[in-house]
Amino acid sequence: MKQFHGRVVAKGTVSAPALVSHGGLNTLASFQKALQFGDKKATCGDQNNPDLYGKQMAGTALCLPRTIGSTTGGLVLYCACSMKRQPACMLFSEPIDSLAAAGAILQDVWLDDVSMPVVDCLGEEFLNYVRDGMNVTVKEDGVVEVD
Amino acid sequence: MQLTQEQQQILEGSRGQTMAKAMQTLVRYGELYNADAMIPVTGKYNHLVTSFGLKALTPVYELMDQLIAEGAVSGTKFSADPRPLDKNVPSSFLQNIIFNHFMYSKQDFYEDQLQKLGLMEKDAFTCTCYMDEVGNTPKKGDILSWSESSAVVYANSVLAARCNRNSGIIDLMGAICGFVPRFGLLTDEGRKAKWIVEVRTTKKPEAQLLGSAIGMKVMEDVPYIRGLDKWLGTLDDDAKAYLKDMGAATASNGAVGLYHVAGITPEAVERGEDLILPDAQVYVIDDAELQRVYDSYPVIWKNKDATPKLCFMGCPHMSLHQLIDWTERVEQGLKAAGNQKVVIPTVFTAAPAVIEKFNDTPYAARLKETGVILSYICPLMYMNNPLSAKMPVITSSNKLRTYTSARYYTDDEILAQITKGGN
């Protein structure tokens, strides 16, 4: 087990299997198909992301450097949360970008029945260490444990 | 973050719980980036990225209903990104069913919501809201709460307004509260360049390629571009259109929210190399580097040799100047090829107000004669579905290439394809 310390963007505790994207997550491209066509697993639809394409995102500990793409990014994440198709948590190796930050805050402030802990600044080592399927636990204080 | 008494009271619910939540959203957003204060939005109009009644975004419409019901509407009128549908744009029977009955079935409902929230006027749908014909052109130093990455980077760079790269909904929250957190591109320090880009090409670089190269290298940092003034001359209509396209590519291929061009953009003209941070890195772009970038684009068509079925020009929307220029280029290309009409269905897109102005010129009939379709549609919204993604679509837009399966070609290559044909 290895521990990483990050900054809390949206509080919460959760344990979930890791899903790792080494490139930036294009939020719209990744979630649109799932939100549009009723896919509760939120299968990633971004053909340009070989790490995630075709994999289930809902319920995973989504580990990534940052999000990229359209400025719809924040509201797409908000919708994924509202429709209960969100990752269990989002863990950023870099400081969170403004689009993902918007999604993280919007779901935390506006959705009472949803919790998606978000932690950023976990460092490059975190992304190098974590692998798909590893068990990830997020704690309230921004500590992330990877088994 | 220091809040004024008024801001603190809003946060504590003096104007209702919905306004308190809107303020809380902005405060938390600002705190993440060490904002020191919430400052007033001074731009006359706002601009929203969300223009489409996409069924997948139902929670957004519910949130907007909540805002409207609580009277938390925008303090400033706003424009919004382009509409996703236009019956003039070629589409199959199946695409029409998908577009109208599944994807954009909430379009009319959503446009009604936007009217209630403060849309500038019923056709204020474009990603190039800053065009003179549209009328949402911020002044130098204006503080904005915009989204739409291509509009933000243009407002910051070419107009010297101040705006962060906001997400959809955050844009609206800023307009509702009338304040935005001061950080990043709203500060003098945040507008300084971490990169020097040296343009050393032997000809005027393709705007969309140059922007792509810069975006992929500097990501979200601010670049100071040297050597481009040699090719642009002054900030005239031609240069503005060039910078619009280059900027959109920097913003979509990377996450650039502001660039300075030596001798051209207002802040670079005013402050010169004082805008460059002492430890700025240098990126040299020559012909070989542009070729390397061009060659690096993956072609994600199933059949890479497929004959293109559609061509999109105008992501971001074309300017009046570009429509006129391209009318002449297409005419000349057709004449040289011995053709009367374009050989690939081709759609030029522009803001409704720009189209209206263009239609008042003799060029409108001439463009129609070439077979090119003029539309206000958002090509991205057209392409963002499994059916369109399977179509071999070509474009000169690096933004469209980045977000969809459309294949990028330079302007000259596009012209050859649509007037002569061949891959």
CSV table of C-alpha atoms in Angstrom, one decimal, chain A residues 7-11 26 28-29 32-33 35-37 47-48 66 68-76 78-80 82-83 94-99 101-106 108-112 120, chain B residues 18 21-22 24-25 28-29 31-33 49-50 52 54-57 59-60 62-63 66-67 98 102-103 147-149 165-170 173 219-220 255 298 300 381 384 386 389 402-404:
chain,number,residue,atom,x,y,z
A,7,ARG,CA,-5.4,19.0,-1.9
A,8,VAL,CA,-9.1,18.5,-1.3
A,9,VAL,CA,-11.3,20.1,-4.0
A,10,ALA,CA,-14.5,18.3,-3.0
A,11,LYS,CA,-14.6,16.5,0.3
A,26,ASN,CA,-11.6,15.1,-22.7
A,28,LEU,CA,-17.3,16.1,-23.4
A,29,ALA,CA,-15.9,13.4,-25.7
A,32,GLN,CA,-21.4,12.6,-24.1
A,33,LYS,CA,-22.3,9.2,-25.5
A,35,LEU,CA,-25.2,10.6,-21.0
A,36,GLN,CA,-27.0,10.8,-24.4
A,37,PHE,CA,-27.8,7.1,-24.8
A,47,GLN,CA,-11.6,7.5,-29.3
A,48,ASN,CA,-8.6,9.7,-28.9
A,66,ARG,CA,-6.0,17.0,-15.9
A,68,ILE,CA,-8.9,19.0,-21.6
A,69,GLY,CA,-11.3,20.1,-24.3
A,70,SER,CA,-14.4,22.2,-24.6
A,71,THR,CA,-15.5,24.6,-21.9
A,72,THR,CA,-18.6,22.5,-21.6
A,73,GLY,CA,-16.4,20.3,-19.4
A,74,GLY,CA,-17.6,21.4,-16.1
A,75,LEU,CA,-21.3,21.2,-16.9
A,76,VAL,CA,-20.8,17.7,-18.5
A,78,TYR,CA,-22.2,18.1,-13.3
A,79,CYS,CA,-24.7,16.3,-15.5
A,80,ALA,CA,-22.8,12.9,-15.1
A,82,SER,CA,-26.8,14.5,-11.5
A,83,MET,CA,-27.6,11.4,-13.6
A,94,GLU,CA,-1.6,18.0,-11.4
A,95,PRO,CA,-3.3,21.1,-10.0
A,96,ILE,CA,-6.9,20.9,-11.2
A,97,ASP,CA,-7.8,22.8,-14.4
A,98,SER,CA,-10.6,25.3,-14.3
A,99,LEU,CA,-13.1,23.2,-16.2
A,101,ALA,CA,-12.8,22.4,-10.9
A,102,ALA,CA,-16.1,23.8,-12.1
A,103,GLY,CA,-17.6,20.4,-12.4
A,104,ALA,CA,-16.3,19.3,-9.0
A,105,ILE,CA,-17.6,22.4,-7.2
A,106,LEU,CA,-21.0,22.5,-9.0
A,108,ASP,CA,-20.7,19.6,-4.5
A,109,VAL,CA,-22.7,22.8,-4.0
A,110,TRP,CA,-25.8,22.1,-6.1
A,111,LEU,CA,-26.4,18.3,-5.8
A,112,ASP,CA,-27.5,17.2,-2.3
A,120,ASP,CA,-5.7,17.3,-6.9
B,18,THR,CA,-30.2,30.1,-4.8
B,21,LYS,CA,-25.3,28.9,-3.8
B,22,ALA,CA,-24.3,30.8,-6.9
B,24,GLN,CA,-20.7,30.0,-2.9
B,25,THR,CA,-19.8,28.3,-6.2
B,28,ARG,CA,-15.0,28.1,-3.9
B,29,TYR,CA,-13.9,28.3,-7.5
B,31,GLU,CA,-10.3,29.9,-3.6
B,32,LEU,CA,-8.9,27.0,-5.5
B,33,TYR,CA,-6.8,29.4,-7.5
B,49,VAL,CA,-20.9,28.2,-24.2
B,50,THR,CA,-24.1,26.2,-23.8
B,52,PHE,CA,-27.7,23.4,-27.5
B,54,LEU,CA,-28.9,18.4,-25.8
B,55,LYS,CA,-31.0,15.8,-24.0
B,56,ALA,CA,-27.9,14.6,-22.2
B,57,LEU,CA,-27.7,18.0,-20.4
B,59,PRO,CA,-29.7,18.4,-15.4
B,60,VAL,CA,-28.5,21.8,-16.6
B,62,GLU,CA,-33.3,21.8,-14.4
B,63,LEU,CA,-30.7,24.0,-12.8
B,66,GLN,CA,-34.4,26.7,-10.6
B,67,LEU,CA,-32.4,29.9,-11.2
B,98,ILE,CA,-31.2,11.3,-34.3
B,102,PHE,CA,-32.9,12.1,-29.6
B,103,MET,CA,-30.0,14.5,-29.4
B,147,SER,CA,-16.9,30.7,-21.5
B,148,GLU,CA,-16.3,29.2,-25.0
B,149,SER,CA,-12.5,28.8,-25.3
B,165,ARG,CA,-11.2,30.1,-19.2
B,166,ASN,CA,-14.5,29.5,-17.5
B,167,SER,CA,-16.6,26.4,-17.8
B,168,GLY,CA,-20.2,26.5,-18.8
B,169,ILE,CA,-22.5,27.3,-15.8
B,170,ILE,CA,-19.6,29.1,-14.1
B,173,MET,CA,-23.0,32.2,-12.2
B,219,MET,CA,-0.7,24.0,-22.9
B,220,GLU,CA,-2.4,26.5,-20.5
B,255,ALA,CA,-5.7,25.3,-23.1
B,298,PRO,CA,-4.0,10.8,-36.5
B,300,ILE,CA,-9.4,8.2,-37.3
B,381,MET,CA,-22.5,19.8,-32.6
B,384,ASN,CA,-20.7,14.9,-32.0
B,386,PRO,CA,-21.9,8.2,-33.6
B,389,ALA,CA,-18.5,10.4,-36.6
B,402,THR,CA,-9.4,17.9,-32.2
B,403,TYR,CA,-12.9,17.2,-30.9
B,404,THR,CA,-14.3,15.1,-33.7
